[in-house]
Short mmCIF file of C-alpha atoms in Angstrom, two decimals:
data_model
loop_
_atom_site.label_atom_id
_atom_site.label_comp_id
_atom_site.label_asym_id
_atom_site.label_seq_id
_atom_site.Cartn_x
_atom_site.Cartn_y
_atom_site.Cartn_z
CA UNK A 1 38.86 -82.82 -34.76
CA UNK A 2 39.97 -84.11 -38.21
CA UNK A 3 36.43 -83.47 -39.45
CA UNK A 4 36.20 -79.57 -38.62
CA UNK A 5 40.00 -79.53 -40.14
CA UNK A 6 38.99 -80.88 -43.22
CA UNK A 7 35.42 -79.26 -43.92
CA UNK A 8 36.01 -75.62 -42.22
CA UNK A 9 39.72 -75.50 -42.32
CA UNK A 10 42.37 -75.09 -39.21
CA UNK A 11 40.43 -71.97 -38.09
CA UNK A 12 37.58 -73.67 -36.85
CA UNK A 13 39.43 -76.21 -34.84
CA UNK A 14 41.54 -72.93 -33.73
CA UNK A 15 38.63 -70.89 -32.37
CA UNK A 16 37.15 -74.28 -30.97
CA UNK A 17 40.14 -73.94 -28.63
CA UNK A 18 40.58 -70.36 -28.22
CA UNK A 19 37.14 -70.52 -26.51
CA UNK A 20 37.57 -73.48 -24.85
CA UNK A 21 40.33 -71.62 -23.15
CA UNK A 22 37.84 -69.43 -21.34
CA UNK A 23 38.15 -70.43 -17.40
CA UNK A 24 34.23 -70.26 -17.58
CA UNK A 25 33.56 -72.93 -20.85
CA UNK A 26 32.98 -75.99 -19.84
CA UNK A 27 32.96 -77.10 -24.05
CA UNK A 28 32.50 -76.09 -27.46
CA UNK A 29 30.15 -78.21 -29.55
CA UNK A 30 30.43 -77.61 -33.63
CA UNK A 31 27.09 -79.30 -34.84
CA UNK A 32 26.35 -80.28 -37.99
CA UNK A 33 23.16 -79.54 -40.04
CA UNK A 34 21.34 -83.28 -38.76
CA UNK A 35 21.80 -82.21 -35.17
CA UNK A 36 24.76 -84.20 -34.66
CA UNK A 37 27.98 -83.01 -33.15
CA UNK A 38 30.47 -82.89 -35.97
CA UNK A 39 33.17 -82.05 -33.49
CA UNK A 40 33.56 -81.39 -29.92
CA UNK A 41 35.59 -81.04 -26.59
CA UNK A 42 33.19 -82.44 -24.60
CA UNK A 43 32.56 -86.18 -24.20
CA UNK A 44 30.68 -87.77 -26.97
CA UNK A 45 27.27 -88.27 -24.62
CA UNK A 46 27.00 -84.72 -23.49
CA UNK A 47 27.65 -83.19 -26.80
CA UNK A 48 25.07 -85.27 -28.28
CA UNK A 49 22.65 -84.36 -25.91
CA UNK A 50 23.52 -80.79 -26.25
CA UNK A 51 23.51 -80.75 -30.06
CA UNK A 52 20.16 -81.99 -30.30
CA UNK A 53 18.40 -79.87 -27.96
CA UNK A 54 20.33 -76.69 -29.25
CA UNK A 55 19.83 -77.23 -32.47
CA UNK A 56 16.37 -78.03 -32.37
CA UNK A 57 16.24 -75.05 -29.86
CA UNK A 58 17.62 -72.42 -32.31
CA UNK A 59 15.34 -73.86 -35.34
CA UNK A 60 12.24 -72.64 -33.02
CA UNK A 61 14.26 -69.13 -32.67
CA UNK A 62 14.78 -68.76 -36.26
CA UNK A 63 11.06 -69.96 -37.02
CA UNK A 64 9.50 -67.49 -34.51
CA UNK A 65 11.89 -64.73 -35.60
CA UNK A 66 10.70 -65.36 -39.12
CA UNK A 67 6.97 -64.96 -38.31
CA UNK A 68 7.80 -61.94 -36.37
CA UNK A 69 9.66 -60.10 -39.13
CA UNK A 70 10.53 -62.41 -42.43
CA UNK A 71 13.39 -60.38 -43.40
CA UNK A 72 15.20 -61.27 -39.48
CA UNK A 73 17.34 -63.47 -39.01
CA UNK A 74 18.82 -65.32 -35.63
CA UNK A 75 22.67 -64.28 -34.75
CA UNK A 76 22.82 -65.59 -31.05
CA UNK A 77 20.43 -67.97 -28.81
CA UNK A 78 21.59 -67.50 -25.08
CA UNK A 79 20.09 -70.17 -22.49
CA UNK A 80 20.74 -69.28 -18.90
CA UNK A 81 19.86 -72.04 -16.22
CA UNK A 82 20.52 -72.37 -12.76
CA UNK A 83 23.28 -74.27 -13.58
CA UNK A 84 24.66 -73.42 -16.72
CA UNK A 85 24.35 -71.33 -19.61
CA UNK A 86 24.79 -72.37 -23.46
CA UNK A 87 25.37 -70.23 -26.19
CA UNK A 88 24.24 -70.68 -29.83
CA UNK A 89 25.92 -69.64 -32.78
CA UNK A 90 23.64 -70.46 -35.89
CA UNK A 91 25.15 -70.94 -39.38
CA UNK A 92 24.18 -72.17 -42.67
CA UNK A 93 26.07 -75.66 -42.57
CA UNK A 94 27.12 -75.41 -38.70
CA UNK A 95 25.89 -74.57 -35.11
CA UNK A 96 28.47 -73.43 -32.47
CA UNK A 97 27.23 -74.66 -29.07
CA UNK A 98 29.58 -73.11 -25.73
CA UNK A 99 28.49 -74.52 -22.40
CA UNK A 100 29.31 -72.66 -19.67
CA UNK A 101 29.58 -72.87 -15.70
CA UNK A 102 27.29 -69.81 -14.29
CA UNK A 103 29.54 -67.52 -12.59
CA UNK B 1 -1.87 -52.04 -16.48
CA UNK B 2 -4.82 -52.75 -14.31
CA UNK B 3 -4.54 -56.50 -14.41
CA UNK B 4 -0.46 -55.97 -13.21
CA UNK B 5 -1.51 -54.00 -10.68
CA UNK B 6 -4.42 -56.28 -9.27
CA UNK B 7 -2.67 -59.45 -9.97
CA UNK B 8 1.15 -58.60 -9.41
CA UNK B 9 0.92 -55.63 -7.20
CA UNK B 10 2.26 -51.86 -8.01
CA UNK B 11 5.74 -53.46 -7.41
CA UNK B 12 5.27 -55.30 -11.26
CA UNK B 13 4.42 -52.04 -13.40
CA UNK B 14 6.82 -49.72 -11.65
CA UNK B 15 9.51 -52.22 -12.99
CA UNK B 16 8.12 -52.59 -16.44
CA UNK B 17 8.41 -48.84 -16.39
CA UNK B 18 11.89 -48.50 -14.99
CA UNK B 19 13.00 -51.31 -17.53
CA UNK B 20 11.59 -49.36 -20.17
CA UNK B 21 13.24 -46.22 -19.66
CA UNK B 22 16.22 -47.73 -20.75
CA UNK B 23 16.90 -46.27 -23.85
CA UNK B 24 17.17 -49.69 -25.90
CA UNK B 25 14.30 -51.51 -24.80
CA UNK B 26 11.30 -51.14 -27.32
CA UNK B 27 8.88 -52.48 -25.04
CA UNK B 28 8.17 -55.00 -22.01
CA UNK B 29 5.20 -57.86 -21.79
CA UNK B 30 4.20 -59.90 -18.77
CA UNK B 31 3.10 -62.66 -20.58
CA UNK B 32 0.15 -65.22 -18.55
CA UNK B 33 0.25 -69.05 -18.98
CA UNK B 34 -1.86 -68.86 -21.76
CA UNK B 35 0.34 -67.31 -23.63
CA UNK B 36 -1.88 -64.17 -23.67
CA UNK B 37 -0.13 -60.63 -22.89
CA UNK B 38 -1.61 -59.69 -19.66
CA UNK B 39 -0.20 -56.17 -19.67
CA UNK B 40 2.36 -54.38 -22.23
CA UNK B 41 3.69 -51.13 -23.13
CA UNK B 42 3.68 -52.13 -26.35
CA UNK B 43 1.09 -52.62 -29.14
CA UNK B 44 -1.55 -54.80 -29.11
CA UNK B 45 -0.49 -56.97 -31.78
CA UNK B 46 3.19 -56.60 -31.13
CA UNK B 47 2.66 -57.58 -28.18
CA UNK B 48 0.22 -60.74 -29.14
CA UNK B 49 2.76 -61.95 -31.40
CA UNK B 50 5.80 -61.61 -29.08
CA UNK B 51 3.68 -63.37 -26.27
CA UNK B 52 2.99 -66.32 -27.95
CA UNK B 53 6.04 -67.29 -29.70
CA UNK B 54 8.72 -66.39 -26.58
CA UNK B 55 6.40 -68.60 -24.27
CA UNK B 56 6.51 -71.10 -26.53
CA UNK B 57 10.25 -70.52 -27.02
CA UNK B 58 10.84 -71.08 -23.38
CA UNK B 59 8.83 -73.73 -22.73
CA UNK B 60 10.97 -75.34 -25.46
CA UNK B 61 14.26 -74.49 -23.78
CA UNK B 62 12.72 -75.27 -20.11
CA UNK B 63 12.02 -78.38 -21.23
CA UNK B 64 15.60 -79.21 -22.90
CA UNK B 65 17.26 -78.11 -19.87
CA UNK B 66 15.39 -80.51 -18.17
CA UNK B 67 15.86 -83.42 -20.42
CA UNK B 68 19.86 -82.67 -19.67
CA UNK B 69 19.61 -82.45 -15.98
CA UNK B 70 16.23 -83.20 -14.23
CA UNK B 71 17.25 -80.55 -11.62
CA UNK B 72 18.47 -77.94 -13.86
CA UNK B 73 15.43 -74.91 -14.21
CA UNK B 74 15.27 -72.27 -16.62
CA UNK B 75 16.55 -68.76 -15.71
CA UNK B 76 16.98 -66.61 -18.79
CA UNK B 77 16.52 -67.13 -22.84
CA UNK B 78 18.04 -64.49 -24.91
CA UNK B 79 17.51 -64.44 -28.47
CA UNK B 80 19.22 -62.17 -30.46
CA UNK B 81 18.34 -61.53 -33.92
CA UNK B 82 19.81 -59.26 -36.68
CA UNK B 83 17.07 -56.38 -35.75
CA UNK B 84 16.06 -57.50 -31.88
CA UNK B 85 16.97 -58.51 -28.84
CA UNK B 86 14.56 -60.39 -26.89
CA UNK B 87 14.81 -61.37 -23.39
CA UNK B 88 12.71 -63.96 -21.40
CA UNK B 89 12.74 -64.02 -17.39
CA UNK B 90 9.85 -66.86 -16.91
CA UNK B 91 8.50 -67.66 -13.63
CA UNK B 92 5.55 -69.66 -12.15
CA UNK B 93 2.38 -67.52 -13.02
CA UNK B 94 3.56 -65.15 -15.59
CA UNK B 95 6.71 -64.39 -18.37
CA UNK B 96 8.21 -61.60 -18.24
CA UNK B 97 9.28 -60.26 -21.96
CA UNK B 98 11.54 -57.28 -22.85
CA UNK B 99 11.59 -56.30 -26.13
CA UNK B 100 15.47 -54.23 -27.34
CA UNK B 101 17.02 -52.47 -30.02
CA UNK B 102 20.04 -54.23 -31.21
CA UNK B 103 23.05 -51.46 -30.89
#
C-alpha cells in the first residue's frame, strides 16, 4: 500500500478500500503501466494473474475502439463470467481492476 | 434477416428487434465464427467493423478467463467507451452484438 500512498496520494489507497468494502468485491487491483500490480488486496498470485490479462485485455479495447472511431476513447471494460465478473478502469499511468463474486 | 431466420429460427430476429426498440441501442449484430456479420440492423460497414473487432475482443477475454480458471466460461464483455456502449453475449455458433448510445 505504501506505493499507491506515495505515487497517487492517500486517496487512492482510500477508494481501494471504500470498494473493497462492497459485500460483492472480492479485490481491487491498482496496476501499473507494465502490467504489474502496483498495489492490491488480493494475494500477490491472483493479482498478478489478473493484472496481466486485464491489462492486456483493455489495450485490445482501446485499440479496437480507436479503429472504430479515433477520437473514442475506453472509460470502462466489464468481463462477466460464470463465475465472476472484473471491472476495468483504464488510466494514463494506472488500471483499476475490481473482481467480483456474480450475484 | 433471411440467414437469422433460416439458421436461428424467427425466435433470433424478433429479439434483435425487441432489443432494438430500446431507445439507446444503435443497432444489434449476430456475428458468425468467422467473424462475418450474419445479419444486422445496422450498416453494412458498421456492422463489418463492429463484427470483427468485438469477436476478436471476446475471444481475447474468453481466453483470459480461462487461463485464470480452466472452468470459468465467458458470459458477457461490456466495453464502454466515451461515445458507445458495446455489449457482447457470445455463444457456440454465433455472437450476439448490441450496439448503445452512451446516456
Amino acid at each position: 500500500m505504501d506505493i499507491a500512498h506515495k505515487f497517487m496520494g492517500p486517496g487512492a489507497t482510500k477508494t481501494m478500500w471504500r470498494i473493497n468494502e462492497n459485500g460483492n468485491v472480492i479485490g481491487t487491483i491498482i496496476v501499473n503501466r507494465e502490467g504489474f500490480p502496483e498495489t492490491t488486496t488480493l494475494d500477490s498470485l491472483t493479482a498478478a494473474t489478473y493484472s496481466n490479462h486485464m491489462r492486456n485485455l483493455s489495450h485490445h479495447a482501446s485499440n479496437a475502439l480507436k479503429e472504430i472511431d479515433v477520437t473514442d476513447e475506453l472509460m470502462i471494460l466489464r468481463v462477466v463470467s460464470k463465475k465472476y465478473e472484473a471491472v476495468v478502469a483504464p488510466d494514463k499511468e494506472f488500471h483499476l481492476v475490481v473482481v467480483m463474486r456474480r450475484h
